[in-house]
mmCIF file of C-alpha atoms in Angstrom:
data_model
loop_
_atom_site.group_PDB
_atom_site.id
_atom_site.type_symbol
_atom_site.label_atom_id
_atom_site.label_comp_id
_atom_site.label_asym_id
_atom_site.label_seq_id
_atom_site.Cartn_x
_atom_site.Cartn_y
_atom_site.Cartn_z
ATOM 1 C CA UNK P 187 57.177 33.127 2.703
ATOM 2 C CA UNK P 188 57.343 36.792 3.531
ATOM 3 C CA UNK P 189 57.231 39.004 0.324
ATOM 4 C CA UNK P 190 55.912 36.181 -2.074
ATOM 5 C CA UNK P 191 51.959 35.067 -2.863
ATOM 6 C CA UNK P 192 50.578 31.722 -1.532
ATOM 7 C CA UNK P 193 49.292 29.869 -3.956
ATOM 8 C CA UNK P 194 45.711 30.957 -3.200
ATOM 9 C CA UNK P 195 46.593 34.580 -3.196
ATOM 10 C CA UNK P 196 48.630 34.485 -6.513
ATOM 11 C CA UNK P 197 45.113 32.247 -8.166
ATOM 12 C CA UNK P 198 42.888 35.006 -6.760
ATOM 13 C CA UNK P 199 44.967 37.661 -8.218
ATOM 14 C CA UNK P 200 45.182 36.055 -11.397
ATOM 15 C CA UNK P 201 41.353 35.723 -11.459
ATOM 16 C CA UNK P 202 41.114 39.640 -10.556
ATOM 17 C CA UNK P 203 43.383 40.471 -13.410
ATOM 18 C CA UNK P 204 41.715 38.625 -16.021
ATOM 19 C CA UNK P 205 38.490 39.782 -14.790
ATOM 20 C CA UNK P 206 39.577 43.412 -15.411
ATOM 21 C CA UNK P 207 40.745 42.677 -18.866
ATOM 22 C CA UNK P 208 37.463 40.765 -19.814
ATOM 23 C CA UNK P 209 35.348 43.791 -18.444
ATOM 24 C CA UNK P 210 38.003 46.221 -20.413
ATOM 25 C CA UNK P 211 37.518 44.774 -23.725
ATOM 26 C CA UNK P 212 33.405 44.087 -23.452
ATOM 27 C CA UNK P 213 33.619 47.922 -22.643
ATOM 28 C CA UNK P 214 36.091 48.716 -25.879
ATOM 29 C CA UNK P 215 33.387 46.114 -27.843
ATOM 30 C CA UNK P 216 30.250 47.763 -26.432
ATOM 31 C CA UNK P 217 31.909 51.884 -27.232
ATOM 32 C CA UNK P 218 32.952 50.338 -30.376
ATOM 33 C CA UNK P 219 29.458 48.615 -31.525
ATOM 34 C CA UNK P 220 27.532 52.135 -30.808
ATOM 35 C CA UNK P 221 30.042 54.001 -32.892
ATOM 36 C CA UNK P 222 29.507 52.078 -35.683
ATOM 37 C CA UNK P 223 25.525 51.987 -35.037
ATOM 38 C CA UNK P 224 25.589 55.176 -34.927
ATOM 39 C CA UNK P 225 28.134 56.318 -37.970
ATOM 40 C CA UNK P 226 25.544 53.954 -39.740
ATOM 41 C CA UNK P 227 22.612 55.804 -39.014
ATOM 42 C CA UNK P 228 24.496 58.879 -40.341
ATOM 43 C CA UNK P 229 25.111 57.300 -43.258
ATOM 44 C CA UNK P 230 21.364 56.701 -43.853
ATOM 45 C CA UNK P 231 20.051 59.727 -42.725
ATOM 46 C CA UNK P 232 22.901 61.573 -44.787
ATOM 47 C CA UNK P 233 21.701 59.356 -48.591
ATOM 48 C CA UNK P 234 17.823 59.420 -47.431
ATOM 49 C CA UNK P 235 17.413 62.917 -46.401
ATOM 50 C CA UNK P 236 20.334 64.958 -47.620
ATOM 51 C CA UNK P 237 22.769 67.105 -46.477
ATOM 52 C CA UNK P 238 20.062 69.665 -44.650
ATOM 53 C CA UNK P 239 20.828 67.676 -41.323
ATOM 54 C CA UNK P 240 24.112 66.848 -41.658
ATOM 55 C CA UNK P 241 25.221 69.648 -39.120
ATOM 56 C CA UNK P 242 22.634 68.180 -36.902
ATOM 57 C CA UNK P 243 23.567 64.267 -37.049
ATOM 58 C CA UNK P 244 27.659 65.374 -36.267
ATOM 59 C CA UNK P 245 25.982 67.110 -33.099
ATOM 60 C CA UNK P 246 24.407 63.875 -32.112
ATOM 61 C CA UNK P 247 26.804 61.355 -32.951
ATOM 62 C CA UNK P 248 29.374 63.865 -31.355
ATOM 63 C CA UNK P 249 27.475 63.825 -27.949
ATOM 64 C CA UNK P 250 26.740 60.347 -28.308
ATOM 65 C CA UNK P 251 30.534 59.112 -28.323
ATOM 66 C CA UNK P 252 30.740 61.693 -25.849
ATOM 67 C CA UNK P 253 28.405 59.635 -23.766
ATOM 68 C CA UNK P 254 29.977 56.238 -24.400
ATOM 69 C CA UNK P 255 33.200 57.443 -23.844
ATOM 70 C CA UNK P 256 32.062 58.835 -19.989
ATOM 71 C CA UNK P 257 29.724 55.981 -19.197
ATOM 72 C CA UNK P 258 32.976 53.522 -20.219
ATOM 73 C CA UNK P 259 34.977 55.699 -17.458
ATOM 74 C CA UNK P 260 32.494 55.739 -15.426
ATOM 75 C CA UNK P 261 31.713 51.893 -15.478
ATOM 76 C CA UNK P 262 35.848 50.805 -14.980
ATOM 77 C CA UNK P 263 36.242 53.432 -12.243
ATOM 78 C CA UNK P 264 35.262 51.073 -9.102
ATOM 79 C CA UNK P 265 36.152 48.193 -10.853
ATOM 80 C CA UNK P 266 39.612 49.495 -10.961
ATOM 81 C CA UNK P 267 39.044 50.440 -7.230
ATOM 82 C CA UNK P 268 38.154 47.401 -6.029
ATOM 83 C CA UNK P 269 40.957 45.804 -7.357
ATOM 84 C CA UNK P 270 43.689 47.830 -6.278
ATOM 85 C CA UNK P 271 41.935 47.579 -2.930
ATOM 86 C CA UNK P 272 41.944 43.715 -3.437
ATOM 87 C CA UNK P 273 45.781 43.778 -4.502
ATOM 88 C CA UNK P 274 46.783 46.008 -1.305
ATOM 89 C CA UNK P 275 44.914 43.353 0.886
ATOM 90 C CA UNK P 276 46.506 40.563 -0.451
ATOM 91 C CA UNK P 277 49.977 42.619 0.034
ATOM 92 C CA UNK P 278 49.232 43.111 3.431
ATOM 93 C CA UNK P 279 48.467 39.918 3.973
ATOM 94 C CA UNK P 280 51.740 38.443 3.034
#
């Protein structure tokens, strides 16, 4: 069986790939829910207040993506890791 998955290695590494899309897409849903929160809450401030602090809410909701976008990165990083790490053990296993 050299070169080909057991049938326990090829159900773990089907369970290790659809973990890694689950956690991709609650990532894409959880970057995409604060964008909207906050493009909301520039929408309010923007008709409540004015345009005075306009400048000032495109700062924030600029650094906020900013921040969404790096803590996403920063959250898949090991995950993606630890799978490749998984994968090559199961390689070297066969």
């Amino acid at each position: 069986m050299q070169g080909q998955f057991s049938s326990t290695q090829s159900q773990v590494a089907i369970v290790v790939i659809v973990v890694a899309e689950v956690a991709v897409v609650v990532v894409v849903v959880v970057v995409v829910v604060v964008v909207v929160v906050v493009v909301v809450v520039v929408v309010v401030v923007v008709v409540v207040v004015g345009e005075v602090v306009v400048v000032v809410v495109v700062i924030v909701v600029v650094v906020a993506a900013a921040a969404a976008a790096e803590g996403a990165a920063s959250a898949l990083r090991p995950l993606f890791l630890q799978i490749l790490f998984l994968l090559s053990a199961a390689a070297v296993v066969v």
